[in-house]
Short mmCIF file of C-alpha atoms in Angstrom, two decimals:
data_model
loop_
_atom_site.label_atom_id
_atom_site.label_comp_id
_atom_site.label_asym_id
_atom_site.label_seq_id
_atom_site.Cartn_x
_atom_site.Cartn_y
_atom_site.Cartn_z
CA UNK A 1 0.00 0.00 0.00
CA UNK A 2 1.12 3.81 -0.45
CA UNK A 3 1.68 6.26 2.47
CA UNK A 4 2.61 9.62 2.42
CA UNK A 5 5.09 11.15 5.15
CA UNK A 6 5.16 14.62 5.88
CA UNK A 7 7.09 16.46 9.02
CA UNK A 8 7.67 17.95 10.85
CA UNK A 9 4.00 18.25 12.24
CA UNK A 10 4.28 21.51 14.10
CA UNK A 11 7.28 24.24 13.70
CA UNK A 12 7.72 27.81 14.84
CA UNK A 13 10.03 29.85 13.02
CA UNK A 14 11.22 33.59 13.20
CA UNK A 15 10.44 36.38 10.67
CA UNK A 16 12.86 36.01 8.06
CA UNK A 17 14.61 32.44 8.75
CA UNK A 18 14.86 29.66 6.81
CA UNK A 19 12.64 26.78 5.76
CA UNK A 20 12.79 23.34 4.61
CA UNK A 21 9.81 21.12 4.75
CA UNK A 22 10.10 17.44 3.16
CA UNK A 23 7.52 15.21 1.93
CA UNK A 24 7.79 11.29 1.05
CA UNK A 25 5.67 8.78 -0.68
CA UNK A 26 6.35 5.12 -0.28
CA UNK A 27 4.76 1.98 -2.38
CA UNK A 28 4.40 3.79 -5.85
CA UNK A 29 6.60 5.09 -8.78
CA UNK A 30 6.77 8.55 -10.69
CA UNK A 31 3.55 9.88 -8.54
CA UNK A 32 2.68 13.50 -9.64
CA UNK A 33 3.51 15.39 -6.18
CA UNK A 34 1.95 18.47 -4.96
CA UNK A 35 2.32 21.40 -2.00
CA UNK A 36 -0.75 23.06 -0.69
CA UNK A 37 -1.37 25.78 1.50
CA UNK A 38 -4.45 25.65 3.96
CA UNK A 39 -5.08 29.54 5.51
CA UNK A 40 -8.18 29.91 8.10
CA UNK A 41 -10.76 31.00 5.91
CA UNK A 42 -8.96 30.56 2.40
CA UNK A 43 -9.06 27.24 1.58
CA UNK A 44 -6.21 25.10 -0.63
CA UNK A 45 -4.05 27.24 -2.27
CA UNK A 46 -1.89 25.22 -5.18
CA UNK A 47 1.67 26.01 -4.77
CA UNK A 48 3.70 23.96 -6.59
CA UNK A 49 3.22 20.34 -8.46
CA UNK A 50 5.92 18.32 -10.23
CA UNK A 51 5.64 15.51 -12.61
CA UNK A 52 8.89 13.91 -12.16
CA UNK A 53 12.36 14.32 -10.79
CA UNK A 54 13.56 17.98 -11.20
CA UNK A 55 10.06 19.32 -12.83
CA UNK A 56 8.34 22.15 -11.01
CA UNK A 57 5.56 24.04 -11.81
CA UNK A 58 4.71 27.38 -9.58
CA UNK A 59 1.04 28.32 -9.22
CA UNK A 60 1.74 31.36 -6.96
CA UNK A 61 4.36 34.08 -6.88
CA UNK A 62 6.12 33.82 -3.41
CA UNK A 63 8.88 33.21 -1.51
CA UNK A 64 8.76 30.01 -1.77
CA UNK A 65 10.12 27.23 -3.75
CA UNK A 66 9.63 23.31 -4.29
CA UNK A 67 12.37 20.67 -5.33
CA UNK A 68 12.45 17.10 -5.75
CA UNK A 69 15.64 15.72 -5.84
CA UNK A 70 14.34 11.89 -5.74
CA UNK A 71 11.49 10.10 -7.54
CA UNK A 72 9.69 10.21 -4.42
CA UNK A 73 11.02 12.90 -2.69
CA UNK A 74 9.28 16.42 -2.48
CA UNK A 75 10.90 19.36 -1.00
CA UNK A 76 9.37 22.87 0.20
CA UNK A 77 11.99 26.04 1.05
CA UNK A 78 11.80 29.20 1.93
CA UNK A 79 16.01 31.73 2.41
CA UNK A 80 13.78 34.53 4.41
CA UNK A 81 10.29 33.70 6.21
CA UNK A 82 7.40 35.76 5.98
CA UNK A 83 4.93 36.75 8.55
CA UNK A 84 2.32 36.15 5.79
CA UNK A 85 3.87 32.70 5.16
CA UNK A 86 2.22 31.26 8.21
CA UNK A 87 -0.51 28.61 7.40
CA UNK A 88 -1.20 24.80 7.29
CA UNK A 89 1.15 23.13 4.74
CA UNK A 90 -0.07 19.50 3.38
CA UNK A 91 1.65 17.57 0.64
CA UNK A 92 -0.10 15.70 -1.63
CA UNK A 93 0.55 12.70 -4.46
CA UNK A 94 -1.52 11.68 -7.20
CA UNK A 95 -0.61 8.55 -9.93
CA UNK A 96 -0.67 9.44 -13.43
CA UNK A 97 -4.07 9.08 -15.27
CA UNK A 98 -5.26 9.29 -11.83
CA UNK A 99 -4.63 13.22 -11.25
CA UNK A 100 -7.85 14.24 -9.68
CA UNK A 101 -7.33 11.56 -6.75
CA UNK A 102 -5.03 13.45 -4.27
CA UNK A 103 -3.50 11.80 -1.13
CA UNK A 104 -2.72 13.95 1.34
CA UNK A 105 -0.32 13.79 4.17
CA UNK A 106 -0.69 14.95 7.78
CA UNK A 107 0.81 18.64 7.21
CA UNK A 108 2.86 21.00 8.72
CA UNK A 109 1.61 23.97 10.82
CA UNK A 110 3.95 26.47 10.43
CA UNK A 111 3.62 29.70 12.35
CA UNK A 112 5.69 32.50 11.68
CA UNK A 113 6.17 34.89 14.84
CA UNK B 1 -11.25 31.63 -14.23
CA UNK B 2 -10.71 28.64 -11.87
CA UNK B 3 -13.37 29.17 -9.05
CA UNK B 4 -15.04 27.06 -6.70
CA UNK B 5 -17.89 28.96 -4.51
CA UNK B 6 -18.76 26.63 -0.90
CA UNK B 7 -20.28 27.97 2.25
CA UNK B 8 -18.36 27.85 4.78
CA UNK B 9 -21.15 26.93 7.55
CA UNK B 10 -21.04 26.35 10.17
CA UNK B 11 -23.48 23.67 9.54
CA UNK B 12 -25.01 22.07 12.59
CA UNK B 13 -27.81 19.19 12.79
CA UNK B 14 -28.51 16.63 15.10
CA UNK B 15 -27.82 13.37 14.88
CA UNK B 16 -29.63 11.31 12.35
CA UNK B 17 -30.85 14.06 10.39
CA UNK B 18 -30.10 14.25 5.93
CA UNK B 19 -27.29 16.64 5.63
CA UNK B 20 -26.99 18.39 2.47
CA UNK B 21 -23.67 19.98 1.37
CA UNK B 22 -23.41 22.07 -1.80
CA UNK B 23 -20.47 23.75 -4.43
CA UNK B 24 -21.21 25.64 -7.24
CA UNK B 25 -18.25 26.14 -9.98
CA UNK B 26 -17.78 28.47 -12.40
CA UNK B 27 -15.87 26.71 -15.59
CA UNK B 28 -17.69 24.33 -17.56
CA UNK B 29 -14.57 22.60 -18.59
CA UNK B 30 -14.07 20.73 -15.51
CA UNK B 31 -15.11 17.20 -15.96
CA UNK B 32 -14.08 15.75 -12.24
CA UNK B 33 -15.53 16.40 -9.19
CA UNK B 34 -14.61 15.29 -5.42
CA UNK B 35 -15.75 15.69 -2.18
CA UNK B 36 -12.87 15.33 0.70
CA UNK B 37 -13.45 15.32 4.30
CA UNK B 38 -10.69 16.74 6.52
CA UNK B 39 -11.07 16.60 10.39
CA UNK B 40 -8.84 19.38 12.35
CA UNK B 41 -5.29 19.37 12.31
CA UNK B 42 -5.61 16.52 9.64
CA UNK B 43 -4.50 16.43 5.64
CA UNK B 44 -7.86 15.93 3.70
CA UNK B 45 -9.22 12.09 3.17
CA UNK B 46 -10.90 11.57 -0.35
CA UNK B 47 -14.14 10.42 0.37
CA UNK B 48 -16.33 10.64 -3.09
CA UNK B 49 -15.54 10.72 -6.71
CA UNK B 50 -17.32 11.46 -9.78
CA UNK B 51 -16.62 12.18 -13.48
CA UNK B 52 -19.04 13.71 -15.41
CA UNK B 53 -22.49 13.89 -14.58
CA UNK B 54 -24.57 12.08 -12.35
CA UNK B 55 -25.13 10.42 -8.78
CA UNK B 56 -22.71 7.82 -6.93
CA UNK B 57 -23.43 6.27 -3.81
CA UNK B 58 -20.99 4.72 -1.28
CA UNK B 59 -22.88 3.52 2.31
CA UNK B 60 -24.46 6.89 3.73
CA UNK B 61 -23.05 9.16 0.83
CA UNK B 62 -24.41 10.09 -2.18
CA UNK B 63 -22.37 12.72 -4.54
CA UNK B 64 -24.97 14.33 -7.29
CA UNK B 65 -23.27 16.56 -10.26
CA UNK B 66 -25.44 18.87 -12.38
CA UNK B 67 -22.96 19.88 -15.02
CA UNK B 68 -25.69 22.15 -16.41
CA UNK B 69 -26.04 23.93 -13.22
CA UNK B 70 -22.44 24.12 -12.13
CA UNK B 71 -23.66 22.65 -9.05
CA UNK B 72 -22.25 19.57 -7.06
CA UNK B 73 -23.82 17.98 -3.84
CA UNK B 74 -23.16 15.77 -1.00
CA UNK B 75 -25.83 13.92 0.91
CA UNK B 76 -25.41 12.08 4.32
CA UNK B 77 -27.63 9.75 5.75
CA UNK B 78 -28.59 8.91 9.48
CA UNK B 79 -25.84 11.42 10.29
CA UNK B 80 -23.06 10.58 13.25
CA UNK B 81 -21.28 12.51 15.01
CA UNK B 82 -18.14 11.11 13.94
CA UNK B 83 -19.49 12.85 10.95
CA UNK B 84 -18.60 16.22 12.23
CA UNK B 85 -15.45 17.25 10.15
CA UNK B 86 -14.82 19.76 6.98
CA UNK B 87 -15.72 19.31 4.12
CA UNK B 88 -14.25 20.35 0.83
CA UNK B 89 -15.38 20.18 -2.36
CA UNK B 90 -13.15 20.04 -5.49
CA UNK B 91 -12.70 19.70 -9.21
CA UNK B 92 -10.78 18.64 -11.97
CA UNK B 93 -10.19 19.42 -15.39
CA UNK B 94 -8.34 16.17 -15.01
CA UNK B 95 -4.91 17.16 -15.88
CA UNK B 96 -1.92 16.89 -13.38
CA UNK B 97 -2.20 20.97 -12.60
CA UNK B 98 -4.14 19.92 -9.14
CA UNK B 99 -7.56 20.41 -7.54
CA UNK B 100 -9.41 23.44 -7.58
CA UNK B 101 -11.05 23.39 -4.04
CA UNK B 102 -14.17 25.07 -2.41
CA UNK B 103 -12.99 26.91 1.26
CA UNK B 104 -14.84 24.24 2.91
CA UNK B 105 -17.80 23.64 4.88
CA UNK B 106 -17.54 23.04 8.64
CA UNK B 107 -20.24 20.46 9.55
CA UNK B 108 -21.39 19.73 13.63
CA UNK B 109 -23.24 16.32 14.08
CA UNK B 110 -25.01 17.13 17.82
CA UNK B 111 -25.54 13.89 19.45
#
């Protein structure tokens, strides 16, 4: 079976510091892999998707960006933290042919004092 | 323009009652639609799926799509309060761009 693992669950990071948040899928190959963003009252926000090893598509201008290094292996930074960067981050993998059945993981909250 | 309109509730009933949750969308060239359920602090759970048209029925949940309205629904039956979650709506033109999601409706099963 396929599981998705996101962490860390909870983090609490300065204005302007780094961020790295990973995501892994186990039991599948070449899933399409996606980054959300969940904000109190907004809904899921699309940030990036990729549909293999080093291809990233950007839905939103930001600070952020996405890499994935590894076949299964999903990747969301930030160099400088924003206060508006605070929100509930989930990762997400679909199979291909499959795209509008998303998996999500157990996502981040990230709050940015 | 990708838009999906969902009130965001919240939605209370008691338990047992025929809940009724409801999306409208705005582009006519999605052809998927889903219904997710997220509880708090969670990542969302798929819980109905529909191409095109039409109803589908899994246990206590029926999704209905009315393409020609734009309009996508989610019924539950003899309600629980395990019931009492978010839930998001979401379509699909199917391609691997991602969902476009409603905000969510915030539904309260009283026992």
């Amino acid at each position: 079976s396929q599981t998705i693992h996101q962490w860390p669950a909870t983090l609490v990071q300065p204005v302007g510091s780094p961020l790295s948040l990973e995501c892994t899928v186990e039991g599948t190959s070449n899933p399409n892999l996606y980054w959300y963003r969940q904000a109190a009252g907004r809904g899921l926000q699309l940030l990036f998707y990729s549909v293999g090893i080093g291809q990233i598509s950007s839905e939103v201008p930001q600070n952020l960006s996405a890499s994935r290094p590894q076949d299964r292996q999903f990747i969301l930074s930030s160099k400088k933290l924003l206060l508006s960067d605070s929100g509930f981050y989930l990762c997400a993998w679909s199979r291909g042919g499959e795209n509008e059945k998303l998996f999500f993981g157990s996502g981040t909250q990230l709050s940015v004092l | 323009q990708k838009e999906v309109e969902q009130d965001p509730g919240p939605l209370s009933v008691p338990e047992g009652a025929i809940v009724s949750l409801n999306c409208t969308y705005s582009n006519s060239a999605f052809q998927y639609f889903m219904w997710y359920r997220q509880y708090s602090r969670k990542g969302p759970e798929l819980l109905m799926y529909t191409y095109s048209s039409g109803n589908k029925e899994d246990g206590r949940f029926t999704a209905q799509v009315d393409k020609s309205s734009k309009y996508i629904s989610l019924f539950i039956r003899d309600s629980q309060p395990s019931d009492s979650a978010t839930y998001l709506c979401a379509v699909s033109g199917g391609g691997a761009d991602g969902l476009t999601f409603g905000k969510g409706t915030h539904l309260i099963i009283q026992p």
